[in-house]
mmCIF file of C-alpha atoms and ligand atoms in Angstrom:
data_model
loop_
_atom_site.group_PDB
_atom_site.id
_atom_site.type_symbol
_atom_site.label_atom_id
_atom_site.label_comp_id
_atom_site.label_asym_id
_atom_site.label_seq_id
_atom_site.Cartn_x
_atom_site.Cartn_y
_atom_site.Cartn_z
ATOM 1 C CA MET A 1 18.775 49.673 119.197
ATOM 2 C CA THR A 2 18.667 47.522 122.642
ATOM 3 C CA ASN A 3 21.863 47.309 123.206
ATOM 4 C CA SER A 4 22.349 50.199 126.077
ATOM 5 C CA LYS A 5 26.484 49.664 127.025
ATOM 6 C CA THR A 6 28.523 52.493 125.531
ATOM 7 C CA PRO A 7 30.151 51.380 123.048
ATOM 8 C CA SER A 8 33.981 51.523 122.290
ATOM 9 C CA ILE A 9 34.565 50.416 119.083
ATOM 10 C CA LEU A 10 33.735 53.274 116.159
ATOM 11 C CA ILE A 11 33.383 52.786 112.249
ATOM 12 C CA THR A 12 33.163 54.793 109.748
ATOM 13 C CA GLY A 13 32.129 54.793 106.288
ATOM 14 C CA ALA A 14 29.340 52.741 107.940
ATOM 15 C CA THR A 15 26.390 53.551 104.995
ATOM 16 C CA GLY A 16 28.978 51.893 102.529
ATOM 17 C CA THR A 17 29.653 48.484 100.853
ATOM 18 C CA ILE A 18 32.519 47.337 103.866
ATOM 19 C CA GLY A 19 31.027 49.604 106.753
ATOM 20 C CA SER A 20 27.187 48.553 105.945
ATOM 21 C CA GLU A 21 28.478 44.300 105.892
ATOM 22 C CA LEU A 22 30.424 44.674 108.751
ATOM 23 C CA ALA A 23 27.835 46.823 111.334
ATOM 24 C CA THR A 24 25.707 43.723 110.238
ATOM 25 C CA GLN A 25 28.301 41.561 111.097
ATOM 26 C CA LEU A 26 29.455 43.083 114.756
ATOM 27 C CA ALA A 27 25.906 43.615 115.695
ATOM 28 C CA ALA A 28 25.320 39.921 114.676
ATOM 29 C CA GLN A 29 28.016 39.037 117.207
ATOM 30 C CA GLY A 30 26.573 41.005 120.032
ATOM 31 C CA VAL A 31 29.084 44.065 119.876
ATOM 32 C CA SER A 32 27.888 47.715 120.402
ATOM 33 C CA PHE A 33 29.473 50.031 117.856
ATOM 34 C CA ARG A 34 29.023 53.327 117.120
ATOM 35 C CA ALA A 35 28.664 54.577 113.565
ATOM 36 C CA LEU A 36 30.135 58.497 112.206
ATOM 37 C CA VAL A 37 27.552 59.098 109.159
ATOM 38 C CA ARG A 38 26.911 62.100 106.841
ATOM 39 C CA SER A 39 23.386 62.284 107.914
ATOM 40 C CA LEU A 40 20.236 60.371 109.763
ATOM 41 C CA GLU A 41 18.870 60.438 106.011
ATOM 42 C CA ASN A 42 18.623 56.387 104.549
ATOM 43 C CA THR A 43 19.953 55.117 108.410
ATOM 44 C CA GLN A 44 17.677 53.246 109.659
ATOM 45 C CA THR A 45 18.474 50.148 109.106
ATOM 46 C CA LEU A 46 21.319 50.651 110.399
ATOM 47 C CA ALA A 47 20.209 51.974 113.172
ATOM 48 C CA ALA A 48 17.903 49.388 113.624
ATOM 49 C CA LEU A 49 21.122 46.764 114.439
ATOM 50 C CA ASP A 50 21.551 46.010 117.927
ATOM 51 C CA GLY A 51 23.921 47.847 119.465
ATOM 52 C CA ALA A 52 24.127 50.825 116.964
ATOM 53 C CA GLU A 53 24.940 54.440 117.952
ATOM 54 C CA LEU A 54 24.613 56.696 115.397
ATOM 55 C CA VAL A 55 26.549 60.330 115.139
ATOM 56 C CA VAL A 56 26.315 62.880 112.730
ATOM 57 C CA GLY A 57 29.440 63.763 112.111
ATOM 58 C CA ASP A 58 31.688 64.296 108.893
ATOM 59 C CA LEU A 59 35.919 63.709 108.627
ATOM 60 C CA SER A 60 36.518 67.064 107.591
ATOM 61 C CA ASP A 61 34.814 68.541 110.420
ATOM 62 C CA ALA A 62 36.795 67.534 113.476
ATOM 63 C CA ASP A 63 34.447 69.087 116.426
ATOM 64 C CA SER A 64 32.288 66.564 114.983
ATOM 65 C CA LEU A 65 35.063 63.871 115.206
ATOM 66 C CA ARG A 66 36.814 64.419 118.559
ATOM 67 C CA ARG A 67 32.500 64.285 119.342
ATOM 68 C CA ALA A 68 32.414 60.825 117.710
ATOM 69 C CA LEU A 69 36.007 59.976 119.297
ATOM 70 C CA ASP A 70 35.057 60.240 122.432
ATOM 71 C CA GLY A 71 35.555 56.830 125.049
ATOM 72 C CA ILE A 72 36.491 54.696 121.977
ATOM 73 C CA ASP A 73 39.475 52.800 122.120
ATOM 74 C CA ARG A 74 39.390 51.120 118.562
ATOM 75 C CA ALA A 75 38.298 52.607 115.507
ATOM 76 C CA PHE A 76 37.279 51.800 111.859
ATOM 77 C CA LEU A 77 38.350 54.167 108.879
ATOM 78 C CA LEU A 78 36.946 53.698 105.134
ATOM 79 C CA THR A 79 36.368 56.754 103.059
ATOM 80 C CA ASN A 80 35.588 56.661 99.008
ATOM 81 C CA SER A 81 38.339 57.546 97.347
ATOM 82 C CA SER A 82 38.144 60.908 96.632
ATOM 83 C CA GLU A 83 40.542 63.322 95.727
ATOM 84 C CA GLN A 84 40.060 64.869 99.080
ATOM 85 C CA ALA A 85 40.219 61.013 100.581
ATOM 86 C CA GLU A 86 44.002 61.091 101.418
ATOM 87 C CA ASN A 87 43.379 64.310 103.486
ATOM 88 C CA LEU A 88 40.090 63.824 105.175
ATOM 89 C CA GLN A 89 41.952 59.963 106.643
ATOM 90 C CA ALA A 90 45.048 61.638 107.623
ATOM 91 C CA THR A 91 43.198 64.029 109.756
ATOM 92 C CA PHE A 92 41.425 60.920 110.892
ATOM 93 C CA VAL A 93 43.975 59.220 112.219
ATOM 94 C CA GLU A 94 45.463 62.954 113.982
ATOM 95 C CA MET A 95 42.115 62.951 115.669
ATOM 96 C CA ALA A 96 41.600 59.749 117.344
ATOM 97 C CA GLN A 97 45.843 59.275 118.147
ATOM 98 C CA ARG A 98 44.524 62.830 120.399
ATOM 99 C CA ALA A 99 41.452 61.231 121.639
ATOM 100 C CA GLY A 100 43.610 58.333 122.738
ATOM 101 C CA VAL A 101 42.030 55.604 120.484
ATOM 102 C CA LYS A 102 43.958 52.486 121.302
ATOM 103 C CA HIS A 103 43.953 50.283 117.585
ATOM 104 C CA LEU A 104 42.952 51.760 114.141
ATOM 105 C CA VAL A 105 41.996 49.444 111.905
ATOM 106 C CA LYS A 106 42.644 51.130 108.270
ATOM 107 C CA LEU A 107 40.564 49.677 104.819
ATOM 108 C CA SER A 108 43.505 49.502 102.661
ATOM 109 C CA GLN A 109 43.583 48.577 99.013
ATOM 110 C CA PHE A 110 46.211 46.114 97.265
ATOM 111 C CA ALA A 111 49.684 46.937 96.829
ATOM 112 C CA ALA A 112 48.926 49.962 98.408
ATOM 113 C CA ASP A 113 52.727 51.429 96.973
ATOM 114 C CA LEU A 114 53.811 55.292 97.302
ATOM 115 C CA ASP A 115 55.864 55.030 94.375
ATOM 116 C CA SER A 116 52.540 53.295 92.260
ATOM 117 C CA PRO A 117 51.599 54.875 89.339
ATOM 118 C CA VAL A 118 47.815 54.350 90.558
ATOM 119 C CA ARG A 119 47.171 57.120 92.228
ATOM 120 C CA PHE A 120 44.635 55.060 95.041
ATOM 121 C CA LEU A 121 47.306 52.723 95.811
ATOM 122 C CA ARG A 122 49.340 56.014 96.426
ATOM 123 C CA TYR A 123 47.151 57.942 98.864
ATOM 124 C CA HIS A 124 46.278 54.536 100.842
ATOM 125 C CA ALA A 125 50.571 53.742 101.433
ATOM 126 C CA ALA A 126 49.986 57.734 102.621
ATOM 127 C CA VAL A 127 47.969 57.107 105.192
ATOM 128 C CA GLU A 128 48.864 53.436 106.155
ATOM 129 C CA GLN A 129 52.552 55.853 106.741
ATOM 130 C CA LYS A 130 50.619 58.296 108.803
ATOM 131 C CA ILE A 131 48.980 55.835 110.895
ATOM 132 C CA ARG A 132 52.970 54.234 111.220
ATOM 133 C CA GLU A 133 54.373 57.001 112.449
ATOM 134 C CA SER A 134 51.229 57.759 114.166
ATOM 135 C CA GLY A 135 52.607 55.797 116.551
ATOM 136 C CA LEU A 136 49.119 53.784 117.501
ATOM 137 C CA ALA A 137 48.010 50.269 116.589
ATOM 138 C CA TYR A 138 47.404 49.627 113.698
ATOM 139 C CA THR A 139 45.636 47.425 111.130
ATOM 140 C CA PHE A 140 45.765 47.129 107.544
ATOM 141 C CA LEU A 141 43.310 45.333 105.161
ATOM 142 C CA ARG A 142 44.639 45.541 101.730
ATOM 143 C CA PRO A 143 41.803 43.801 99.977
ATOM 144 C CA ASN A 144 41.764 43.150 95.952
ATOM 145 C CA LEU A 145 38.749 44.389 93.626
ATOM 146 C CA PHE A 146 35.625 43.379 95.300
ATOM 147 C CA MET A 147 33.010 40.819 93.117
ATOM 148 C CA GLN A 148 30.009 43.806 94.619
ATOM 149 C CA GLY A 149 31.327 46.276 92.472
ATOM 150 C CA LEU A 150 29.613 43.921 89.173
ATOM 151 C CA PHE A 151 26.715 45.916 91.237
ATOM 152 C CA GLY A 152 27.268 49.026 88.689
ATOM 153 C CA PHE A 153 27.160 47.354 85.489
ATOM 154 C CA ARG A 154 23.721 45.605 87.257
ATOM 155 C CA ASP A 155 21.350 47.225 84.715
ATOM 156 C CA PRO A 156 23.750 46.102 81.340
ATOM 157 C CA ILE A 157 23.872 42.589 82.792
ATOM 158 C CA VAL A 158 19.891 42.516 83.377
ATOM 159 C CA LYS A 159 18.912 44.340 79.889
ATOM 160 C CA GLN A 160 21.925 43.589 77.406
ATOM 161 C CA GLY A 161 23.768 40.194 78.728
ATOM 162 C CA LYS A 162 27.283 42.910 78.729
ATOM 163 C CA PHE A 163 29.477 44.135 81.597
ATOM 164 C CA PHE A 164 32.473 46.229 80.701
ATOM 165 C CA ALA A 165 35.639 47.565 81.635
ATOM 166 C CA THR A 166 39.221 47.678 80.585
ATOM 167 C CA ALA A 167 40.752 44.181 82.314
ATOM 168 C CA GLY A 168 41.446 42.707 79.345
ATOM 169 C CA ASP A 169 42.625 38.777 79.986
ATOM 170 C CA ALA A 170 44.474 39.333 83.198
ATOM 171 C CA LYS A 171 43.503 37.160 86.209
ATOM 172 C CA ILE A 172 42.489 38.936 89.559
ATOM 173 C CA SER A 173 41.548 37.567 92.482
ATOM 174 C CA LEU A 174 38.598 39.291 93.344
ATOM 175 C CA VAL A 175 37.067 38.917 96.937
ATOM 176 C CA ASP A 176 33.510 39.254 98.311
ATOM 177 C CA SER A 177 33.666 42.382 100.490
ATOM 178 C CA ARG A 178 31.782 40.035 103.005
ATOM 179 C CA ASP A 179 34.858 38.688 103.641
ATOM 180 C CA ILE A 180 36.124 41.750 103.560
ATOM 181 C CA ALA A 181 34.030 42.918 106.921
ATOM 182 C CA ALA A 182 34.460 39.470 108.446
ATOM 183 C CA VAL A 183 38.008 40.176 108.440
ATOM 184 C CA ALA A 184 37.567 44.064 109.715
ATOM 185 C CA ALA A 185 35.483 42.471 112.973
ATOM 186 C CA GLU A 186 38.148 40.563 113.881
ATOM 187 C CA ALA A 187 40.602 42.521 114.066
ATOM 188 C CA LEU A 188 38.480 44.994 116.179
ATOM 189 C CA THR A 189 36.975 42.052 117.970
ATOM 190 C CA ALA A 190 40.204 40.110 118.815
ATOM 191 C CA PRO A 191 43.697 40.307 119.708
ATOM 192 C CA GLY A 192 46.347 39.157 118.254
ATOM 193 C CA HIS A 193 46.080 42.111 114.920
ATOM 194 C CA GLU A 194 48.494 44.480 115.847
ATOM 195 C CA GLY A 195 50.984 45.303 113.406
ATOM 196 C CA LYS A 196 50.108 43.157 110.078
ATOM 197 C CA ASN A 197 48.986 44.103 107.078
ATOM 198 C CA TYR A 198 46.269 41.891 105.389
ATOM 199 C CA ASP A 199 45.744 41.165 101.430
ATOM 200 C CA LEU A 200 42.329 40.185 101.224
ATOM 201 C CA THR A 201 41.627 38.365 98.541
ATOM 202 C CA GLY A 202 39.630 35.114 96.968
ATOM 203 C CA PRO A 203 40.421 31.716 96.778
ATOM 204 C CA GLU A 204 41.463 31.901 93.220
ATOM 205 C CA ALA A 205 42.284 34.358 90.486
ATOM 206 C CA ILE A 206 40.225 34.688 87.429
ATOM 207 C CA THR A 207 39.614 36.528 84.230
ATOM 208 C CA HIS A 208 36.679 38.762 83.425
ATOM 209 C CA GLN A 209 36.210 36.527 80.784
ATOM 210 C CA GLN A 210 35.158 33.550 83.292
ATOM 211 C CA MET A 211 33.225 36.330 85.502
ATOM 212 C CA ALA A 212 31.356 36.939 82.080
ATOM 213 C CA ALA A 213 31.164 32.831 81.619
ATOM 214 C CA TYR A 214 30.324 32.374 85.940
ATOM 215 C CA LEU A 215 27.474 34.571 85.815
ATOM 216 C CA SER A 216 25.825 33.152 82.421
ATOM 217 C CA GLU A 217 25.985 29.451 84.246
ATOM 218 C CA GLY A 218 24.471 31.104 87.229
ATOM 219 C CA LEU A 219 21.440 33.940 86.318
ATOM 220 C CA GLY A 220 21.597 30.921 83.436
ATOM 221 C CA LYS A 221 21.131 33.221 80.197
ATOM 222 C CA PRO A 222 24.509 34.251 78.527
ATOM 223 C CA VAL A 223 26.695 37.127 80.585
ATOM 224 C CA PHE A 224 29.818 38.913 77.671
ATOM 225 C CA TYR A 225 32.629 40.658 78.777
ATOM 226 C CA ILE A 226 33.885 43.571 77.045
ATOM 227 C CA ASN A 227 37.061 44.529 76.690
ATOM 228 C CA VAL A 228 36.624 48.812 76.305
ATOM 229 C CA SER A 229 39.680 50.675 75.799
ATOM 230 C CA ASP A 230 40.515 54.098 78.229
ATOM 231 C CA ALA A 231 39.253 56.324 76.540
ATOM 232 C CA ASP A 232 35.567 54.790 76.366
ATOM 233 C CA LEU A 233 35.550 54.144 80.296
ATOM 234 C CA ARG A 234 37.161 57.384 80.881
ATOM 235 C CA GLN A 235 33.601 58.265 78.824
ATOM 236 C CA ALA A 236 31.484 56.480 80.355
ATOM 237 C CA LEU A 237 32.374 57.287 84.162
ATOM 238 C CA ARG A 238 32.600 60.568 83.485
ATOM 239 C CA SER A 239 28.691 60.308 81.713
ATOM 240 C CA VAL A 240 27.691 58.744 85.011
ATOM 241 C CA GLY A 241 28.756 61.969 86.796
ATOM 242 C CA PHE A 242 32.383 60.780 88.125
ATOM 243 C CA PRO A 243 34.940 63.697 88.918
ATOM 244 C CA GLU A 244 37.616 63.373 86.672
ATOM 245 C CA TRP A 245 40.061 62.276 89.775
ATOM 246 C CA GLN A 246 37.848 59.186 90.295
ATOM 247 C CA ALA A 247 37.896 58.455 87.004
ATOM 248 C CA ASP A 248 41.237 58.607 85.731
ATOM 249 C CA GLY A 249 41.861 56.749 88.734
ATOM 250 C CA LEU A 250 39.569 54.188 87.789
ATOM 251 C CA ILE A 251 41.249 53.587 84.984
ATOM 252 C CA GLU A 252 44.908 53.932 86.231
ATOM 253 C CA ASP A 253 43.312 50.452 88.462
ATOM 254 C CA TYR A 254 42.685 48.700 86.200
ATOM 255 C CA ALA A 255 45.611 49.010 83.886
ATOM 256 C CA HIS A 256 47.484 48.149 86.766
ATOM 257 C CA TYR A 257 45.100 45.084 87.008
ATOM 258 C CA ALA A 258 45.160 44.591 83.144
ATOM 259 C CA ARG A 259 49.096 44.216 84.166
ATOM 260 C CA GLY A 260 48.510 41.227 85.817
ATOM 261 C CA GLU A 261 49.700 42.675 89.252
ATOM 262 C CA ALA A 262 46.476 41.713 91.240
ATOM 263 C CA SER A 263 46.483 37.822 90.781
ATOM 264 C CA ALA A 264 48.175 37.093 94.049
ATOM 265 C CA VAL A 265 46.002 34.730 95.869
ATOM 266 C CA SER A 266 46.525 35.604 100.135
ATOM 267 C CA SER A 267 45.233 32.742 102.970
ATOM 268 C CA ALA A 268 44.966 36.015 104.871
ATOM 269 C CA ILE A 269 40.559 35.678 105.052
ATOM 270 C CA GLN A 270 40.834 32.093 105.961
ATOM 271 C CA ASP A 271 43.727 32.091 108.520
ATOM 272 C CA VAL A 272 42.026 35.661 110.562
ATOM 273 C CA THR A 273 37.980 34.158 109.750
ATOM 274 C CA GLY A 274 38.863 30.431 109.925
ATOM 275 C CA LYS A 275 36.478 30.295 106.860
ATOM 276 C CA THR A 276 37.041 29.906 103.496
ATOM 277 C CA PRO A 277 36.938 32.921 101.376
ATOM 278 C CA ARG A 278 33.622 32.990 98.793
ATOM 279 C CA ASP A 279 34.708 32.289 95.831
ATOM 280 C CA PHE A 280 33.075 34.151 92.255
ATOM 281 C CA ARG A 281 30.370 31.713 91.882
ATOM 282 C CA ASN A 282 29.090 31.550 95.665
ATOM 283 C CA PHE A 283 28.363 35.335 94.977
ATOM 284 C CA VAL A 284 26.436 34.531 91.566
ATOM 285 C CA ARG A 285 24.772 31.824 93.480
ATOM 286 C CA ASP A 286 24.384 34.437 96.683
ATOM 287 C CA TYR A 287 23.515 37.247 94.314
ATOM 288 C CA ALA A 288 21.752 35.880 90.996
ATOM 289 C CA ALA A 289 18.306 37.424 92.211
ATOM 290 C CA VAL A 290 20.036 41.151 91.699
ATOM 291 C CA PHE A 291 21.620 40.318 88.153
ATOM 292 C CA SER A 292 17.479 39.080 87.132
ATOM 293 C CA GLU A 293 14.936 40.920 85.886
HETATM 294 N N1 NAP B 301 36.233 48.599 94.894
HETATM 295 C C1 NAP B 301 36.654 47.769 94.985
HETATM 296 O O1 NAP B 301 37.072 46.968 94.569
HETATM 297 C C2 NAP B 301 37.927 47.724 96.162
HETATM 298 C C3 NAP B 301 39.356 47.263 95.749
HETATM 299 C C4 NAP B 301 39.938 47.270 96.620
HETATM 300 C C5 NAP B 301 39.328 48.790 98.167
HETATM 301 N N2 NAP B 301 39.151 49.537 97.366
HETATM 302 C C6 NAP B 301 38.744 50.533 98.929
HETATM 303 O O2 NAP B 301 36.884 50.927 99.620
HETATM 304 C C7 NAP B 301 37.273 51.947 99.704
HETATM 305 C C8 NAP B 301 36.059 52.190 99.723
HETATM 306 O O3 NAP B 301 34.968 51.294 100.533
HETATM 307 P P1 NAP B 301 33.559 51.373 100.155
HETATM 308 O O4 NAP B 301 33.300 50.567 98.646
HETATM 309 O O5 NAP B 301 32.959 50.023 101.208
HETATM 310 O O6 NAP B 301 32.793 52.100 99.769
HETATM 311 P P2 NAP B 301 31.723 53.684 99.597
HETATM 312 O O7 NAP B 301 30.476 52.273 99.399
HETATM 313 O O8 NAP B 301 31.863 53.815 98.896
HETATM 314 O O9 NAP B 301 31.379 54.058 100.516
HETATM 315 C C9 NAP B 301 32.282 55.329 101.386
HETATM 316 C C10 NAP B 301 31.501 55.403 103.101
HETATM 317 O O10 NAP B 301 32.573 56.477 103.541
HETATM 318 C C11 NAP B 301 31.888 57.726 103.329
HETATM 319 N N3 NAP B 301 32.319 59.088 103.371
HETATM 320 C C12 NAP B 301 32.741 59.381 102.449
HETATM 321 N N4 NAP B 301 32.829 61.068 102.305
HETATM 322 C C13 NAP B 301 32.881 60.819 104.005
HETATM 323 C C14 NAP B 301 33.312 62.082 105.069
HETATM 324 N N5 NAP B 301 34.012 62.868 104.834
HETATM 325 N N6 NAP B 301 32.668 62.101 106.513
HETATM 326 C C15 NAP B 301 32.474 60.806 106.567
HETATM 327 N N7 NAP B 301 32.420 60.114 106.230
HETATM 328 C C16 NAP B 301 32.501 59.935 104.690
HETATM 329 C C17 NAP B 301 30.479 58.104 103.001
HETATM 330 O O11 NAP B 301 29.135 58.085 103.390
HETATM 331 P P3 NAP B 301 28.005 58.846 102.895
HETATM 332 O O12 NAP B 301 26.962 57.521 102.765
HETATM 333 O O13 NAP B 301 27.847 59.763 104.216
HETATM 334 O O14 NAP B 301 28.463 58.870 102.086
HETATM 335 C C18 NAP B 301 30.092 56.180 102.406
HETATM 336 O O15 NAP B 301 29.493 55.354 104.334
HETATM 337 C C19 NAP B 301 38.071 52.670 99.271
HETATM 338 O O16 NAP B 301 39.532 52.818 100.051
HETATM 339 C C20 NAP B 301 38.920 51.986 98.159
HETATM 340 O O17 NAP B 301 39.556 52.309 97.596
HETATM 341 C C21 NAP B 301 37.853 49.624 96.908
#
């Protein structure tokens, strides 16, 4: 940590998939930032980034948010999807407003909608609404299914050459989380993104069977996509510790994918970053070592 300038950007979720990549990209651009973390454990890589300042806190703890938001102009809001997510994020919006934050970049989800049958899409839409009503300048990032979600299937891909879901043969314009982070970095550091909703997708919509074919080609071994029932998916998620609310939410999410509702391709990543979004072949090439013994 060599940059001594007090950061004006706060990142939440900085230990997660998108947030850690966002922190890395900001540091590479020479932009100092503060990261809100729940614990300092396992944060050595984050803390070592140039311009990183870590503050311990929790979105459920208003006092810690007050400290974290002191002197902050722009903030990135992200939590995982849990039963508490809507309340946690709503608290953050209120505290950001009180602290005089000027611009909030919220990580939402593709097809966020108050009337959606998918609970994740409803809670994201509710937080978006709260932000709109707060009067804060905002940018909503609405990514589609993350390619990096496949890391959860590393073991069955390595050991059995299989991964599982309930997506059927629907096409999904899945997106690389590195490109989502690049849009977040741009929205936090450059003007012109206020009041914008960005649908963040990859450059093409592909089926899970096509994902399996690209994995087979890239890893040089056969990989199969196995379409399972909702009941099997629920059992698998519960057996690895997913709370019921989250497991049911993921089942709803995949039903939405299976209905073909997440196949649209957006130009937002190209428009905002000037770079073509990574496709699934790029993803497999870059992470081949992760999916190999
Ligand atoms: N996965 C997908 O395909 C997909 C697609 C579209 C949208 N999304 C959206 O993406 C978001 C998840 O992004 P992600 O995968 O980058 O998340 P992630 O890797 O699960 O990380 C979640 C982050 O939130 C932090 N967090 C959770 N509760 C917190 C609290 N009470 N106070 C402070 N920090 C807290 C976690 O901190 P700790 O390290 O302390 O736990 C972690 O840094 C969700 O909103 C989801 O709906 C996901």
